mmCIF file of C-alpha atoms and ligand atoms in Angstrom:
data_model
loop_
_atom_site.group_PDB
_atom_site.id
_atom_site.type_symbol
_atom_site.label_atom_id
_atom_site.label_comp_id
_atom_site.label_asym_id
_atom_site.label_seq_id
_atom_site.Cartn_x
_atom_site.Cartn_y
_atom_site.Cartn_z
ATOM 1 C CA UNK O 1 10.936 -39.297 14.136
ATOM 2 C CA UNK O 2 11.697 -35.330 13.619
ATOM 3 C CA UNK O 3 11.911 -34.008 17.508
ATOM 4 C CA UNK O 4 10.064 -30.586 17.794
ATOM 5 C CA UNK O 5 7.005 -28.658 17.189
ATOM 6 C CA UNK O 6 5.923 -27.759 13.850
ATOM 7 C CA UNK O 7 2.643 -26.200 13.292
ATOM 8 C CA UNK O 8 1.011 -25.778 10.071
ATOM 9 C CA UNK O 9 -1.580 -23.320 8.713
ATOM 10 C CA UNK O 10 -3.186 -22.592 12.743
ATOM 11 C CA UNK O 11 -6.227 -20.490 12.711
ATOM 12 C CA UNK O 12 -7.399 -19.347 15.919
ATOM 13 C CA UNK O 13 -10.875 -17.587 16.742
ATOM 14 C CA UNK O 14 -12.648 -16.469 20.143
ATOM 15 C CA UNK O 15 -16.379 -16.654 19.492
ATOM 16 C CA UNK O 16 -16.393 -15.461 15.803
ATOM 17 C CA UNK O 17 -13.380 -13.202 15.984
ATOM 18 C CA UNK O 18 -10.466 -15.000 14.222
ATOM 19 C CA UNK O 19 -7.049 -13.939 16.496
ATOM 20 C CA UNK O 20 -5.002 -16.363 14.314
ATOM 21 C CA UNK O 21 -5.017 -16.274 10.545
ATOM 22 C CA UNK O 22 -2.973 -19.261 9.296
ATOM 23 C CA UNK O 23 0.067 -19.052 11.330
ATOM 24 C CA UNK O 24 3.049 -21.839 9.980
ATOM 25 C CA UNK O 25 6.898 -22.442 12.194
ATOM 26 C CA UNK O 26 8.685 -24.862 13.366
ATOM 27 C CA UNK O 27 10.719 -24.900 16.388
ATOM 28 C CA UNK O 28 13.614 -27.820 16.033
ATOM 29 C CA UNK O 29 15.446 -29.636 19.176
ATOM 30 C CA UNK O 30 17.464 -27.722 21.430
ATOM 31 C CA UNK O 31 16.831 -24.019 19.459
ATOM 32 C CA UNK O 32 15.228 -21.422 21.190
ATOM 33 C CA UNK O 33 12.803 -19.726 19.245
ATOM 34 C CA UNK O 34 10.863 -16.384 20.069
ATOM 35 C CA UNK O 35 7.393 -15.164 18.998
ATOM 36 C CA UNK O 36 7.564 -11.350 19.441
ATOM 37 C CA UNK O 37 4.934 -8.429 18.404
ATOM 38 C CA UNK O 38 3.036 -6.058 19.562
ATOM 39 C CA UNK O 39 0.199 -6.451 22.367
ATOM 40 C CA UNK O 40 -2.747 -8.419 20.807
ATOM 41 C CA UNK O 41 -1.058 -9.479 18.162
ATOM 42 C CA UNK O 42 -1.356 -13.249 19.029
ATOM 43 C CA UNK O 43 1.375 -14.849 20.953
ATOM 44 C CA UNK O 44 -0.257 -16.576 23.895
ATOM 45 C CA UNK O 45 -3.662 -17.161 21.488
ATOM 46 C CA UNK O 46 -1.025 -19.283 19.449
ATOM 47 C CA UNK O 47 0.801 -20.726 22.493
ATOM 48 C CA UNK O 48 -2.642 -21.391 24.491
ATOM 49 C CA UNK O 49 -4.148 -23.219 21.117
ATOM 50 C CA UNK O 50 -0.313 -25.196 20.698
ATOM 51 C CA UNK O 51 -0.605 -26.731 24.140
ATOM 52 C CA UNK O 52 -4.269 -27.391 24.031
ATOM 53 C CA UNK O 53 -5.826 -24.765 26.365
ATOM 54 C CA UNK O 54 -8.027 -23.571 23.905
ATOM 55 C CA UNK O 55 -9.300 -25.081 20.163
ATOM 56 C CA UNK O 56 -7.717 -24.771 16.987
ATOM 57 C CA UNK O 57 -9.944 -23.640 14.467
ATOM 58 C CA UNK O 58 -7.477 -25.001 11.605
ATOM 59 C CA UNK O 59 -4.254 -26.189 10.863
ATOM 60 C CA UNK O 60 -2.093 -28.904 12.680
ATOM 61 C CA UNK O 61 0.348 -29.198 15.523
ATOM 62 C CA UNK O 62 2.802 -31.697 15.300
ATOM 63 C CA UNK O 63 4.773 -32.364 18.565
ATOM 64 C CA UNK O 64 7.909 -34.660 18.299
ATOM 65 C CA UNK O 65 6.365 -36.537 15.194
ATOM 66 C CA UNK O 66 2.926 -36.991 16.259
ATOM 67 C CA UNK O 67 0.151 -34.706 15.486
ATOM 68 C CA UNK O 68 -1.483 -33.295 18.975
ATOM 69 C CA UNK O 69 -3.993 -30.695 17.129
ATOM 70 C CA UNK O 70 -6.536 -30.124 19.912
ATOM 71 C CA UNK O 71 -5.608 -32.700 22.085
ATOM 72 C CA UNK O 72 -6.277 -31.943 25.530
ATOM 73 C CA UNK O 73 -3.542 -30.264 27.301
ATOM 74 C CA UNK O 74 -3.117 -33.198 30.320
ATOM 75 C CA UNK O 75 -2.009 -35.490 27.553
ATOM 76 C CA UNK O 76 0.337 -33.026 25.342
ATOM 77 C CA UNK O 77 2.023 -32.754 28.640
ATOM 78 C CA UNK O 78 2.451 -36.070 28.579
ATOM 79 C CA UNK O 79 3.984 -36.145 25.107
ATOM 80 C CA UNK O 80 7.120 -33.514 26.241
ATOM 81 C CA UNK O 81 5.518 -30.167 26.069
ATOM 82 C CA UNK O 82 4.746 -27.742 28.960
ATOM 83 C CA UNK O 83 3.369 -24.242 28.897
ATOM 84 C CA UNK O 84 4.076 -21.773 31.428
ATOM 85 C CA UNK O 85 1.085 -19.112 30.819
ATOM 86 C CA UNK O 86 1.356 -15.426 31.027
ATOM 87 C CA UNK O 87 0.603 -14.684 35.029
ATOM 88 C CA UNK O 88 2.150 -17.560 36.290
ATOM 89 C CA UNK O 89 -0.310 -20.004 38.066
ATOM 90 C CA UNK O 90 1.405 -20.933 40.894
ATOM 91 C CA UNK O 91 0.013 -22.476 43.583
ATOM 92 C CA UNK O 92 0.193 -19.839 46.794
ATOM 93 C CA UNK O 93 -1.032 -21.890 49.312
ATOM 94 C CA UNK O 94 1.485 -24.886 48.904
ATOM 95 C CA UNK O 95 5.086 -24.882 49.139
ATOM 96 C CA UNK O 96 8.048 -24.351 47.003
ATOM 97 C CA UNK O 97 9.027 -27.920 46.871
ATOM 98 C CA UNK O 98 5.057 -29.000 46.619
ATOM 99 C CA UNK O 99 4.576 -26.868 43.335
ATOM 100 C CA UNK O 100 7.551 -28.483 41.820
ATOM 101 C CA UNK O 101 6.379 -31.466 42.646
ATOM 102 C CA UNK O 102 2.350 -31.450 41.811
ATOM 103 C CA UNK O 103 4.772 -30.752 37.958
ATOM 104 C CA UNK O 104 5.942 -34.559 38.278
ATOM 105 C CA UNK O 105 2.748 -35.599 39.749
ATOM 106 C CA UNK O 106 2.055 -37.711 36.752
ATOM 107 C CA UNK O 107 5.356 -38.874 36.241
ATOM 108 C CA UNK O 108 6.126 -42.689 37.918
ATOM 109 C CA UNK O 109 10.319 -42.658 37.564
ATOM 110 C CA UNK O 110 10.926 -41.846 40.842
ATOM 111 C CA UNK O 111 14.920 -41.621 40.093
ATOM 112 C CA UNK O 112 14.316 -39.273 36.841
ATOM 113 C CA UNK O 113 11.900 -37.456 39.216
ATOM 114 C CA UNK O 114 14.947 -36.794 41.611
ATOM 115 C CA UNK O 115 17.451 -36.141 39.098
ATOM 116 C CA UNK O 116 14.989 -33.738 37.844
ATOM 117 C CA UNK O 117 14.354 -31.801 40.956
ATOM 118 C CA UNK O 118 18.122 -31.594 41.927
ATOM 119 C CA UNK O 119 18.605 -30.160 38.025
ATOM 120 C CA UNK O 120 15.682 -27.452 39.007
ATOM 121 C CA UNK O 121 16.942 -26.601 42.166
ATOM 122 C CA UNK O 122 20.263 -26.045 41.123
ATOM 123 C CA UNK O 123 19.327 -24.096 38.116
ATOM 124 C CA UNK O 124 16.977 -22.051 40.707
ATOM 125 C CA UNK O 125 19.702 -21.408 43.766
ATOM 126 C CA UNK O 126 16.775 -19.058 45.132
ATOM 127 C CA UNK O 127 13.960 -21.833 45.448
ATOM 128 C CA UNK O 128 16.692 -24.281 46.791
ATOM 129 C CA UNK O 129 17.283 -21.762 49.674
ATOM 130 C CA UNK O 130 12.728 -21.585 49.348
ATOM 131 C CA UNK O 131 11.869 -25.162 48.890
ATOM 132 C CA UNK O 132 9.852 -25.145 52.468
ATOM 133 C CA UNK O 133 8.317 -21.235 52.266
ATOM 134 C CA UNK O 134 4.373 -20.739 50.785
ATOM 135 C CA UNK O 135 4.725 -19.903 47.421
ATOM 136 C CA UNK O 136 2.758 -16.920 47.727
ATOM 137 C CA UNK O 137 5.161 -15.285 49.926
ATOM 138 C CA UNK O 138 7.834 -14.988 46.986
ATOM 139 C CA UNK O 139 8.654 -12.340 45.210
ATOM 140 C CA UNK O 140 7.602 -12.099 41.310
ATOM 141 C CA UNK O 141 10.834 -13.006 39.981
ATOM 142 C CA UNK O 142 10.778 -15.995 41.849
ATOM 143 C CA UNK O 143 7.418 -17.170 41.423
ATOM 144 C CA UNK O 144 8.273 -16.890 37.742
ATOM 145 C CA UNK O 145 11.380 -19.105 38.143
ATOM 146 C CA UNK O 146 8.966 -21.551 40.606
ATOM 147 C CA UNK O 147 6.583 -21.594 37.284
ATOM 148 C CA UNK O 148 9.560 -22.588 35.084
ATOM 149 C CA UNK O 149 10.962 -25.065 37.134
ATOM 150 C CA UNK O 150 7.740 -26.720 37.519
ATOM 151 C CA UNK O 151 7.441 -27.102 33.639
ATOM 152 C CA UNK O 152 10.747 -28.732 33.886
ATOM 153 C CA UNK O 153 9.280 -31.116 36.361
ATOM 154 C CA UNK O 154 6.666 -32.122 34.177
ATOM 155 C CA UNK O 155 9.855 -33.825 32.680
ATOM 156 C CA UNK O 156 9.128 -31.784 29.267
ATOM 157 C CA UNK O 157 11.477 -31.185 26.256
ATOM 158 C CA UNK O 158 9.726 -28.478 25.114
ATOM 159 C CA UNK O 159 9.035 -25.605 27.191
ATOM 160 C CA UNK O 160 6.510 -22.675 26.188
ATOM 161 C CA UNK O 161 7.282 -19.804 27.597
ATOM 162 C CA UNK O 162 5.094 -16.796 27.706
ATOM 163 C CA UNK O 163 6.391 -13.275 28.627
ATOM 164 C CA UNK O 164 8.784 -14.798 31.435
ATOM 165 C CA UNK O 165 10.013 -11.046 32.098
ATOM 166 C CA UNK O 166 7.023 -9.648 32.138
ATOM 167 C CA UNK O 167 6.681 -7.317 35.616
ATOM 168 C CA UNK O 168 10.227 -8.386 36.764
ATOM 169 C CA UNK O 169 13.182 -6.008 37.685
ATOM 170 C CA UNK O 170 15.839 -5.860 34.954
ATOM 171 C CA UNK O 171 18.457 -7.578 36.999
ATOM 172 C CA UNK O 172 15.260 -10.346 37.096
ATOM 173 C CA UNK O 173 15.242 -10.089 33.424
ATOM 174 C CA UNK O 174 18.317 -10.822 32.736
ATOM 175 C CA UNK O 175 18.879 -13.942 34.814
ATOM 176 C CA UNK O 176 15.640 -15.312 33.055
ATOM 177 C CA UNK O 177 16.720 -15.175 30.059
ATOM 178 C CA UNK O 178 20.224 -16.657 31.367
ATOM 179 C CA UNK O 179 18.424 -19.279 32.829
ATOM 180 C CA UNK O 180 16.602 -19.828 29.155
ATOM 181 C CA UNK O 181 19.661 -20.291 27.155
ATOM 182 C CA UNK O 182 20.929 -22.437 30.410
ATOM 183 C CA UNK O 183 17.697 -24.692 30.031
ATOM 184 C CA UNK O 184 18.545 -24.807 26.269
ATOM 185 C CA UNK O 185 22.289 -25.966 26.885
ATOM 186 C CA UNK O 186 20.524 -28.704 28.868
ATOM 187 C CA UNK O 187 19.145 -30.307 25.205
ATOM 188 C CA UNK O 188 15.940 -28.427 26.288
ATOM 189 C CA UNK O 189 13.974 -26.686 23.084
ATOM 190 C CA UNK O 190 12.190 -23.435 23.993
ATOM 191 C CA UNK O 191 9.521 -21.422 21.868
ATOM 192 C CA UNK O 192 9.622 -18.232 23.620
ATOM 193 C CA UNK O 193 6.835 -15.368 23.519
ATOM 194 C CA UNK O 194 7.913 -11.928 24.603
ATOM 195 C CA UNK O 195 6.972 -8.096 24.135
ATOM 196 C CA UNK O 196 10.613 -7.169 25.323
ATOM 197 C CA UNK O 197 12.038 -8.265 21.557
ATOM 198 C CA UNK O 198 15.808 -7.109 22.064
ATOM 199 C CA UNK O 199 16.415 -9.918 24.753
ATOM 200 C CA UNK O 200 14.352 -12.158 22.968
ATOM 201 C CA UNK O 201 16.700 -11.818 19.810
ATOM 202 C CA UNK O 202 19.760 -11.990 22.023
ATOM 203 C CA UNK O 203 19.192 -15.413 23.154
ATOM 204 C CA UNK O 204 16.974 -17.065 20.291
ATOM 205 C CA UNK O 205 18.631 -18.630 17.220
ATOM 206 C CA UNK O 206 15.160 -18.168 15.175
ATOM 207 C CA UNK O 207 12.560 -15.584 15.392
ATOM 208 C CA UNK O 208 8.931 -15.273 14.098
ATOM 209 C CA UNK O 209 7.387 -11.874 13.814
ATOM 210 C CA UNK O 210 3.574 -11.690 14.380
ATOM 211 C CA UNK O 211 1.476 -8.772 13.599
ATOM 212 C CA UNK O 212 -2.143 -8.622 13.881
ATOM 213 C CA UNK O 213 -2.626 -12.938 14.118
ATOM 214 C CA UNK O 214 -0.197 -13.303 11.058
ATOM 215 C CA UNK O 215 3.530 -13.897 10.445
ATOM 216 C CA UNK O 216 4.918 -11.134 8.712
ATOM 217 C CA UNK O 217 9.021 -11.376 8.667
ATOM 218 C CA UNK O 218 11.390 -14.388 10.142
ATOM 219 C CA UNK O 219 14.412 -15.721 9.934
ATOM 220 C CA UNK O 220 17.434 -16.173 11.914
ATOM 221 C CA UNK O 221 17.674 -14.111 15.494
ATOM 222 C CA UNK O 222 20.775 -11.723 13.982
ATOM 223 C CA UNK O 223 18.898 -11.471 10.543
ATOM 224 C CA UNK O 224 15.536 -9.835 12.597
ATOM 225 C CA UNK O 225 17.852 -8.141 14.793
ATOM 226 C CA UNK O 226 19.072 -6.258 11.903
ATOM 227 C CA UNK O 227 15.413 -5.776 9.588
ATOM 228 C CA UNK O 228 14.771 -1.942 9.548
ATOM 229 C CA UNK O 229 10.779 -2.953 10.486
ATOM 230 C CA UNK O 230 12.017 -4.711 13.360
ATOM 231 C CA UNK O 231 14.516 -2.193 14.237
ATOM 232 C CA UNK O 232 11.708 0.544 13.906
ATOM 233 C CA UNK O 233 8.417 -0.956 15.467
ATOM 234 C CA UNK O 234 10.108 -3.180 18.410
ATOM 235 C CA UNK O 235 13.766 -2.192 19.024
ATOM 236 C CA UNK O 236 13.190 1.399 19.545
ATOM 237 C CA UNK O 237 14.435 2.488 16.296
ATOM 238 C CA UNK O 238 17.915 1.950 14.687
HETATM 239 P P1 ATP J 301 -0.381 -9.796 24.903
HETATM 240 O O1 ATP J 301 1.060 -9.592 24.937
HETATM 241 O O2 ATP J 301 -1.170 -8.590 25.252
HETATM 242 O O3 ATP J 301 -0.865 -11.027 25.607
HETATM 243 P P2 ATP J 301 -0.663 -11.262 22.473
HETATM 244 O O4 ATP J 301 0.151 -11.003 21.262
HETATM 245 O O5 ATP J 301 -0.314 -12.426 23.308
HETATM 246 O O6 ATP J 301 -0.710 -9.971 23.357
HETATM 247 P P3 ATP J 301 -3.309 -12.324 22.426
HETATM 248 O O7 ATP J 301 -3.482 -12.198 23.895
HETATM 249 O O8 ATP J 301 -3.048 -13.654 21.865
HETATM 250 O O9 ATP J 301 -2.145 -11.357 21.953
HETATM 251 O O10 ATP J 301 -4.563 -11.664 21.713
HETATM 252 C C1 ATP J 301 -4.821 -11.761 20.300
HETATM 253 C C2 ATP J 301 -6.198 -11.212 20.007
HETATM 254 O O11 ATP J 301 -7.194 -12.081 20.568
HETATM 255 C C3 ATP J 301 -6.456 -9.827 20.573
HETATM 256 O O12 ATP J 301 -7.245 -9.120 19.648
HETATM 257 C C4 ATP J 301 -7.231 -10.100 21.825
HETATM 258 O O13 ATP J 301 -8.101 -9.042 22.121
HETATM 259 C C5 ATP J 301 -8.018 -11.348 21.467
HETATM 260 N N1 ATP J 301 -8.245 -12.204 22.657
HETATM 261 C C6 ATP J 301 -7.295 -12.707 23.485
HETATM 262 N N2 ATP J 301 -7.858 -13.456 24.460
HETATM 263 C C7 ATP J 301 -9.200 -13.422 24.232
HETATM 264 C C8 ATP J 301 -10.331 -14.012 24.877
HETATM 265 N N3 ATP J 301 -10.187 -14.787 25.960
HETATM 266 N N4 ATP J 301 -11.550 -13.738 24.356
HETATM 267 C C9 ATP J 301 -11.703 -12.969 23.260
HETATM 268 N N5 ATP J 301 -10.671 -12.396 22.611
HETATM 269 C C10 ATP J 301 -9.446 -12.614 23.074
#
């Protein structure tokens, strides 16, 4: 059984308005793999419709050799794949060791469970130092790391990410995106969807391009790095 997510042909629509025109990639064990573009262009309508938030309209999603298209999202979680949405959605109210746990709360191996929260924790030094404070009195950054370690405690191998920098300082940004390739070196596969393309590229091996609900250029990180369109519309020019 191939490990990984390949989806094939995914059309997306809200209402009658088609977001996602037929949108093929594959994201293979252990690579990290970024969906970049400009705003609207589709990246969380294609990560929300992957991990069964919202319906596919066509196509098919293939998780880790079994096909998931529209399945709800309670039991792709339970296949290996967790989405960390855009904005967060952290519990404020609870702590920092209660929202890793409600991750595992499905999860019966209590020992993996441990092993898993000593792996998040140490990954996470901040929410170690956290585990007992409300949630909602972290800062961004951290409630963005508290989102991603609670995707690991789901006990996933595939991790969604969308726009993990997004609002964070740039000393934030950068140990994100540390902490990506970390999860990554950990056997962990990550389809990543960001806006800020230049440390996308720097830490994916593949990258898919998406303008206006369609692919239009991939290919290897370095290869995109390097396209003059990618260069011009999302690197700032060469
Ligand atoms: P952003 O970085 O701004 O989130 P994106 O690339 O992730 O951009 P999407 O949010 O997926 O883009 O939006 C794709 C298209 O679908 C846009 O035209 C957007 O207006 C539309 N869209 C997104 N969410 C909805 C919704 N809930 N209802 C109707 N249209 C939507």
């Amino acid at each position: 059984m191939a490990k990984g997510l390949s989806v094939k042909g995914l059309k997306v629509a809200y209402g009658n308005i088609e977001a996602v025109h037929g949108v093929s990639f594959e994201v293979n064990e252990g690579e990290i793999v970024t969906l970049i573009g400009a705003n609207g262009a589709g990246k969380s309508t294609i990560l929300r419709a992957v991990s069964g938030m919202i319906p596919v309209k066509e196509g098919t999603v293939i998780l880790n050799g079994t096909e998931i298209t529209s399945w709800p999202s309670h039991q792709i979680t339970g296949l290996g794949m967790a989405h960390v949405p855009e904005g967060r959605g952290i519990f404020t109210r609870l702590t920092v060791l209660e929202n890793l746990l409600v991750g595992a709360f499905k999860r019966k191996d209590k020992k993996e469970i441990d092993g898993d929260l000593d792996y998040v924790l140490g990954l996470f030094p901040r929410l170690n130092e956290r585990k007992k404070q409300l949630a909602g009195t972290l800062s961004g950054g951290e409630q963005q790391m508290l989102a991603v370690g609670r995707a690991l405690m789901t006990g996933a191998d595939i991790l969604l990410l969308d726009e993990p920098s997004m609002g964070l300082a740039p000393v934030l940004v950068e140990s994100i995106f540390n902490i990506c390739i970390d999860i990554a070196e950990a056997g962990k596969t990550i389809l990543l969807v960001e806006q800020n393309a230049a440390m996308a590229l720097a830490i994916a091996d593949r990258g898919y391009v998406l303008e206006t609900g369609s692919i239009a250029i991939h290919g290897d990180a370095e290869y995109l790095s390097k396209h003059p369109d990618v260069l011009n519309a999302y690197l700032g020019g060469a």
